[in-house]
Coordinates of N, CA, C and O in Angstrom, one line a residue:
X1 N 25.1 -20.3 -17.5 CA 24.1 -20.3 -16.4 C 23.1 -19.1 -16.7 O 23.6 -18.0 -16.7
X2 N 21.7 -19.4 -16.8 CA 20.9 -18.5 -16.9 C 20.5 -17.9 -15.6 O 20.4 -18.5 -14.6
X3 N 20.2 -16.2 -15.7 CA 19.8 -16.0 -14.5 C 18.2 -15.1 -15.1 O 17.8 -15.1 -16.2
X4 N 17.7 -14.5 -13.7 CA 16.2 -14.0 -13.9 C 17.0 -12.9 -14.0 O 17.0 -13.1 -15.2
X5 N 17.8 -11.8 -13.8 CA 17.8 -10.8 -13.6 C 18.4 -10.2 -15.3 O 19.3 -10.7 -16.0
X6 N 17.6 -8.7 -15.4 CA 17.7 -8.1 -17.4 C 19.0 -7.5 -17.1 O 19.5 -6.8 -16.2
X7 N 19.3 -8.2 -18.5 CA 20.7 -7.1 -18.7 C 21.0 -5.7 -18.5 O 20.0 -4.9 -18.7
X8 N 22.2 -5.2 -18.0 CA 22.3 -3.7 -17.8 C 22.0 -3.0 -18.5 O 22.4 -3.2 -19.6
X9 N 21.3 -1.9 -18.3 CA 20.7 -0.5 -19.1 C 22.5 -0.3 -19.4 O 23.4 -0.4 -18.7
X10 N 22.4 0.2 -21.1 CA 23.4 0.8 -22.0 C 23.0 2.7 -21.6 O 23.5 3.7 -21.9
X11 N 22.1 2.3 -21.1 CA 21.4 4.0 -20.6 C 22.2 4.7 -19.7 O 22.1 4.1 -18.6
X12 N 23.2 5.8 -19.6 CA 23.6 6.8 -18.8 C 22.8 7.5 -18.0 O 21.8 7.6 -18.8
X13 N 22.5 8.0 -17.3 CA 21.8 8.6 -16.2 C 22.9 10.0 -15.5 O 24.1 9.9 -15.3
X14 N 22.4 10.7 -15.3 CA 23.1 11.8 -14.2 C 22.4 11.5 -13.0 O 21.2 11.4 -12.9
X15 N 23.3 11.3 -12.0 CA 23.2 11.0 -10.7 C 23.1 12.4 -10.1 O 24.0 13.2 -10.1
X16 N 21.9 12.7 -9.6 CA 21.4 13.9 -9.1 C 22.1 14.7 -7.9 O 22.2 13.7 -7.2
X17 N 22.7 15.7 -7.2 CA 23.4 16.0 -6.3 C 22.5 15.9 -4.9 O 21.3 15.4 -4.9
X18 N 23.1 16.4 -3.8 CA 22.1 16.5 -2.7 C 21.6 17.6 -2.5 O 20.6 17.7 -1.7
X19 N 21.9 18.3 -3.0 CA 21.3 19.8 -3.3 C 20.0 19.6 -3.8 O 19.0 20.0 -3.3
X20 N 20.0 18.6 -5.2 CA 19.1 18.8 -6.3 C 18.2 17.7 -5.5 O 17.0 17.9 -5.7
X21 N 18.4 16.5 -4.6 CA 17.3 15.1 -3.6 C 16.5 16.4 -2.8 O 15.3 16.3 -2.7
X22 N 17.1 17.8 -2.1 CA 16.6 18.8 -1.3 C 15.7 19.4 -1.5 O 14.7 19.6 -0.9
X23 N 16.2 20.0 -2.7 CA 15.2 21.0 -3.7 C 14.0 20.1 -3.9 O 12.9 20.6 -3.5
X24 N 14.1 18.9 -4.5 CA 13.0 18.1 -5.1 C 12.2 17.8 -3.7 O 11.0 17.8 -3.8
X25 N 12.7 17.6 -2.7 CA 12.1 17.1 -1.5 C 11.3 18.5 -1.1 O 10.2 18.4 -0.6
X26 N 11.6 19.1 -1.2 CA 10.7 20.2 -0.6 C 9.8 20.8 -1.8 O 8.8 21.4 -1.6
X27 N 10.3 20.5 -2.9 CA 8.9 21.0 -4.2 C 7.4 20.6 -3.6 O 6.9 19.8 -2.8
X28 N 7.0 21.6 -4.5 CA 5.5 21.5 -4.3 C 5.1 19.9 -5.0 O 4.6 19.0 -4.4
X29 N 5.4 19.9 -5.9 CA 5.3 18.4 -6.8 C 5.5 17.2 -6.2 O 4.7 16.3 -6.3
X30 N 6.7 17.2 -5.5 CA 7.0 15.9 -4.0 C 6.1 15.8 -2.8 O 6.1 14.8 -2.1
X31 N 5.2 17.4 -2.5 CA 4.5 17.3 -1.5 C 3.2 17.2 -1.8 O 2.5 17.3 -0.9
X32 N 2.7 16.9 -3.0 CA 2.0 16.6 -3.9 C 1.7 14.8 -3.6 O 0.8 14.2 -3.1
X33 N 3.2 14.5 -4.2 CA 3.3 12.9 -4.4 C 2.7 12.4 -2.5 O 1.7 11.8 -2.2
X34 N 3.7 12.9 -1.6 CA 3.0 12.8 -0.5 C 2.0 12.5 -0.3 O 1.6 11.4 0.0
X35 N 1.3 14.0 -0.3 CA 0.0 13.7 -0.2 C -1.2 13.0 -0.4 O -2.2 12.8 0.3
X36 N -0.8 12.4 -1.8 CA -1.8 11.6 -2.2 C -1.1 9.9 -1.9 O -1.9 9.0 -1.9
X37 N 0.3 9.7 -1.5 CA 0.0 8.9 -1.2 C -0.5 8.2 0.5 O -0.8 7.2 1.0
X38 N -0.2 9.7 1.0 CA -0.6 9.3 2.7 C -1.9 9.5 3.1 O -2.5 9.0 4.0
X39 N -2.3 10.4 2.1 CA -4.1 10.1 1.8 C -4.8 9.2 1.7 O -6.0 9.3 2.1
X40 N -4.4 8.1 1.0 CA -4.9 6.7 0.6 C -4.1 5.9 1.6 O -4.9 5.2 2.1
X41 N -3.3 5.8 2.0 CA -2.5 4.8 2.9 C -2.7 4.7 4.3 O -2.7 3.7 5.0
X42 N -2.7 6.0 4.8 CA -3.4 6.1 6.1 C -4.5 5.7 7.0 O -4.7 5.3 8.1
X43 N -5.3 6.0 5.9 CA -6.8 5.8 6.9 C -6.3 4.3 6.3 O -5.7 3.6 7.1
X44 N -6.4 3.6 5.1 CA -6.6 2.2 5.0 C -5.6 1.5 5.9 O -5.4 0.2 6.0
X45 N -4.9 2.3 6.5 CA -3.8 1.1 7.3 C -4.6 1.4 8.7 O -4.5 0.4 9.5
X46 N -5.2 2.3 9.3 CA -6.0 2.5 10.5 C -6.7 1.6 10.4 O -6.4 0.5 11.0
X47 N -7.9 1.7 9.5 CA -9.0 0.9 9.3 C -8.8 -0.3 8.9 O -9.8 -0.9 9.0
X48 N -7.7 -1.0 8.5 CA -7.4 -2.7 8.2 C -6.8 -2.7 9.8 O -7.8 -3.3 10.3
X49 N -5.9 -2.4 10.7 CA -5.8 -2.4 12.0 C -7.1 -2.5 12.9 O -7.2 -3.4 13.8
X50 N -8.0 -1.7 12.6 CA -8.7 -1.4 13.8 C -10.0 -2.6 13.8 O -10.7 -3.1 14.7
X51 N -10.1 -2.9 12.1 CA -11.1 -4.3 11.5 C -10.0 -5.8 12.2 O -10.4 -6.8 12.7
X52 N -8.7 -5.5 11.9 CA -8.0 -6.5 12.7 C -8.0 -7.1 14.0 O -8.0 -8.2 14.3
X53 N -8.0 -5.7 14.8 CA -7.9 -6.1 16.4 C -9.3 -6.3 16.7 O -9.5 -6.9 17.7
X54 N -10.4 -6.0 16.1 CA -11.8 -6.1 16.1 C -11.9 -7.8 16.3 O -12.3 -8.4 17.3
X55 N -11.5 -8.3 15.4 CA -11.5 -9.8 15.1 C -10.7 -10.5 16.2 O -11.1 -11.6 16.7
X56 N -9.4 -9.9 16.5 CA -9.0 -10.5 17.9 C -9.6 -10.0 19.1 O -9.4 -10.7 20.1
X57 N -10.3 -8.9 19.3 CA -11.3 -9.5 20.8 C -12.2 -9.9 20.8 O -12.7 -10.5 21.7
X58 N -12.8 -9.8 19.6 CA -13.9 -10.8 19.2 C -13.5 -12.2 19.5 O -14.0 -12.6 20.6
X59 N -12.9 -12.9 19.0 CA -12.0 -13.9 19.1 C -11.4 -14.6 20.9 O -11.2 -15.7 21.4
X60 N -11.1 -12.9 21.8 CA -11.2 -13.6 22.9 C -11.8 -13.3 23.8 O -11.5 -13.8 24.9
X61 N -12.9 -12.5 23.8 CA -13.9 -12.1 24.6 C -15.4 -12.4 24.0 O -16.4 -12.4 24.7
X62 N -15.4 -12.7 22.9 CA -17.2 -12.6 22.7 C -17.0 -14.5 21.8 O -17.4 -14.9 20.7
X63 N -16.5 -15.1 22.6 CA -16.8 -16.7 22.0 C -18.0 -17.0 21.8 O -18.3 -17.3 20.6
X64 N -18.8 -17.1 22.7 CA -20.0 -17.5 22.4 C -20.5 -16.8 20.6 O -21.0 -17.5 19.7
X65 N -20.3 -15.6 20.6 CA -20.6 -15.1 19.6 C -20.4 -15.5 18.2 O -21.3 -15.7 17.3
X66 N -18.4 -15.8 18.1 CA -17.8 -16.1 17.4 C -17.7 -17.4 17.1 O -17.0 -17.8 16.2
X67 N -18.5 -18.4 18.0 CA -19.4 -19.7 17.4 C -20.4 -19.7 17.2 O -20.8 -20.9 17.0
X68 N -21.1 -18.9 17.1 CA -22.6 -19.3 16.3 C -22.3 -20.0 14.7 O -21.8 -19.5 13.7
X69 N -22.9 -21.2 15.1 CA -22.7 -21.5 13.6 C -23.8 -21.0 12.7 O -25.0 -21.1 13.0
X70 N -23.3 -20.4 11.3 CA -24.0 -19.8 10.3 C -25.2 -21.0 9.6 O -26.4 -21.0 9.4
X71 N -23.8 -21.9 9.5 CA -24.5 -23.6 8.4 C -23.5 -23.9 8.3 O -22.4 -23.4 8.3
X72 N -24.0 -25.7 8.1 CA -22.8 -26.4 8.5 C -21.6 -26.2 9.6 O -21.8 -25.4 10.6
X73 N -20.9 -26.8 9.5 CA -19.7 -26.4 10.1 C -18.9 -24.9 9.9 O -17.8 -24.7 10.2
X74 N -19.8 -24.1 9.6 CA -19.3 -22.4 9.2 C -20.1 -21.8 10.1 O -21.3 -21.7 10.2
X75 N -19.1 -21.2 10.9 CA -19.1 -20.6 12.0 C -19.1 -18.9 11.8 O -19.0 -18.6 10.6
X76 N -19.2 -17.9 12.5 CA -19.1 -16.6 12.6 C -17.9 -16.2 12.4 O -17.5 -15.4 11.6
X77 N -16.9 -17.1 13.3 CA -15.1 -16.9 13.4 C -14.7 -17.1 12.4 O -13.8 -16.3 11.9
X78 N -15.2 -18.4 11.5 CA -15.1 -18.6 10.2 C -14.4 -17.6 9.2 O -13.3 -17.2 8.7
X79 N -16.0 -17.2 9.2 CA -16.4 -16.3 7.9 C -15.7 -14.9 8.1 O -15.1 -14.5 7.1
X80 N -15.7 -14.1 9.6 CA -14.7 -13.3 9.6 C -12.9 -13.4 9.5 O -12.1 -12.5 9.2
X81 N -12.8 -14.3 9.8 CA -11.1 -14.9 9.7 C -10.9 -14.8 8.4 O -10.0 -14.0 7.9
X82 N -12.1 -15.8 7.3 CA -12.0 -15.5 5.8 C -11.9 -14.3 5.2 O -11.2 -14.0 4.3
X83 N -12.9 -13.5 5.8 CA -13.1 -11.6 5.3 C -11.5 -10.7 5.6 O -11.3 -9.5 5.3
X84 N -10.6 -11.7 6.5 CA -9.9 -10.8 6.7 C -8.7 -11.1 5.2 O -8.3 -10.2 4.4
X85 N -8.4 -12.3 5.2 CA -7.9 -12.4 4.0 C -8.3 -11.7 2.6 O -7.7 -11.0 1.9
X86 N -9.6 -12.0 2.6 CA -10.4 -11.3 1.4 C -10.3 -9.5 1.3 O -10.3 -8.7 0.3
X87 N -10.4 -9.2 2.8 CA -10.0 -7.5 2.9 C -8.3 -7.2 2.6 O -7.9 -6.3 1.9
X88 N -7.3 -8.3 3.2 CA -6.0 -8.2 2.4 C -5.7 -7.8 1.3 O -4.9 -6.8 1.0
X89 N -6.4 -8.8 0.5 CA -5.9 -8.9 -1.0 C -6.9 -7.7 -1.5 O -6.5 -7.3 -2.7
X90 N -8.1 -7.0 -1.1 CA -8.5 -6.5 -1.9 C -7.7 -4.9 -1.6 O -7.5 -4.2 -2.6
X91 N -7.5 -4.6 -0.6 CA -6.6 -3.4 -0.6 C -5.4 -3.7 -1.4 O -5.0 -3.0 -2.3
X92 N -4.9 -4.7 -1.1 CA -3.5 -4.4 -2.3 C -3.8 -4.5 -3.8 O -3.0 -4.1 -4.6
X93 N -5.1 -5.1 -4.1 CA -5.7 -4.6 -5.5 C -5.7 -3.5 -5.8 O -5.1 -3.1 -6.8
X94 N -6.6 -2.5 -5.1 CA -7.0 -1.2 -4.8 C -5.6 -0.2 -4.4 O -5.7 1.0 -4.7
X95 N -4.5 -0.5 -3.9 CA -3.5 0.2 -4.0 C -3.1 0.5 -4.9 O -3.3 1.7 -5.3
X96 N -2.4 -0.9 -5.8 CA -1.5 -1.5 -6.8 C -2.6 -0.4 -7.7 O -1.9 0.6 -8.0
X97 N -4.2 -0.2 -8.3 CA -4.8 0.3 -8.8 C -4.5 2.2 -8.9 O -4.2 3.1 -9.7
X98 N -4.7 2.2 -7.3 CA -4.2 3.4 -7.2 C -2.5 4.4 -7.1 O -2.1 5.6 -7.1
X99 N -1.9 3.2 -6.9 CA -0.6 3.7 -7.2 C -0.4 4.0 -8.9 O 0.0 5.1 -9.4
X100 N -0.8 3.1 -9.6 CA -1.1 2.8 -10.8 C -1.3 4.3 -11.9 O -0.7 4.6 -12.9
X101 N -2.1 4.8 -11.2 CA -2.8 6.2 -11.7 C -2.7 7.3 -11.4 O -3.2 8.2 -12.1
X102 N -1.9 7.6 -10.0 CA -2.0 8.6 -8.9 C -0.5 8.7 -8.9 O 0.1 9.5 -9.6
X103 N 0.3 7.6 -8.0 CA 1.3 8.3 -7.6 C 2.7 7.7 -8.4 O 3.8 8.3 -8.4
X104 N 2.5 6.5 -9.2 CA 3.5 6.2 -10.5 C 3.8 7.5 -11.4 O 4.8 8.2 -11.2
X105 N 3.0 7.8 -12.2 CA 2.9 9.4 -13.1 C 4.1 10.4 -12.5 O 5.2 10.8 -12.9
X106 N 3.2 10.8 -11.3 CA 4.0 11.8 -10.7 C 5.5 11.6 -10.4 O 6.3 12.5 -10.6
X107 N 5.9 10.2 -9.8 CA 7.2 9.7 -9.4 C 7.7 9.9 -10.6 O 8.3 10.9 -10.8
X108 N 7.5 9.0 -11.4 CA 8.0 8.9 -13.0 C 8.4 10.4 -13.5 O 9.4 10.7 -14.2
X109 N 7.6 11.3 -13.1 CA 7.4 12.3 -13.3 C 9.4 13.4 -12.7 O 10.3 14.1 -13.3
X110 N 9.1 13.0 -11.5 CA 9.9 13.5 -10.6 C 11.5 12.9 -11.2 O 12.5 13.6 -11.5
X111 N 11.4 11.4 -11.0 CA 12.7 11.0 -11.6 C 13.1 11.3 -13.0 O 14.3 11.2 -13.1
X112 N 12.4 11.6 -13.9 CA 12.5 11.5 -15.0 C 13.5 13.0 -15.1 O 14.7 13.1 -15.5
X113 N 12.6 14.0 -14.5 CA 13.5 15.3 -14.4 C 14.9 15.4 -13.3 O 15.9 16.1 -13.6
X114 N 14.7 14.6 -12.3 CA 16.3 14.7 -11.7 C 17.2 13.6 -12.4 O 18.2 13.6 -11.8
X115 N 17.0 12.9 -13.2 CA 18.4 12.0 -14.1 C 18.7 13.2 -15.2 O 19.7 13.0 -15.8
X116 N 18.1 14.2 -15.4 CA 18.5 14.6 -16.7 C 17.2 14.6 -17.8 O 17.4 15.3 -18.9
X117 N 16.2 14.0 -17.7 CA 15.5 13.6 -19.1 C 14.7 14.9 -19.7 O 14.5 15.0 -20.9
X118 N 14.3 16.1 -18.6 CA 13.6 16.8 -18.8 C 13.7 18.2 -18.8 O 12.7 18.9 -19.0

């Protein structure tokens, strides 16, 4: 029976103590990783919320509004309902990008030295 999941790493690891999760947690380098990732995550999780609830009282307070049709059968509610998807996917482009460059390295970084590698 085949499965999706890769064979076990023949790789040993040292399992780090709680002492050593402590130390790392309070390094400058972990508050580092932080940083940059609550930097980028915060305001975009505000600002996808606040573009969100925008669309739902739009939606139930300004109807008239949110029918104006554009053309055709493409309405205002439409096109913003569609923008919200299209704002979805393009933050998790833009994360996936910036995790990518920013805060992978440093992790990698971090783990690499508490198993032992470094």
């Amino acid at each position: 029976m085949a499965t999706d999941a890769p064979p076990p790493s023949k790789e040993t690891h040292k399992l780090p103590t709680t002492e050593e999760f402590t130390e790392v947690q309070q390094s400058a380098e972990f508050g580092e990783l932080r940083r940059s990732y609550r930097s980028f995550a915060f305001p975009l999780t505000v600002a996808f919320i606040a573009w969100y609830l925008l669309y739902v009282l739009l939606s139930n307070y300004a109807g008239d509004f949110m029918g104006t049709k554009l053309f055709g059968n493409i309405n205002v509610a439409f096109v913003l309902g569609i923008a919200q998807f299209i704002t979805t996917f393009l933050i998790a482009w833009w994360y996936s990008r910036h995790a990518g460059a920013k805060l992978d390295p440093k992790a990698e970084a971090i783990k690499t030295r508490m198993e032992g590698g470094a």
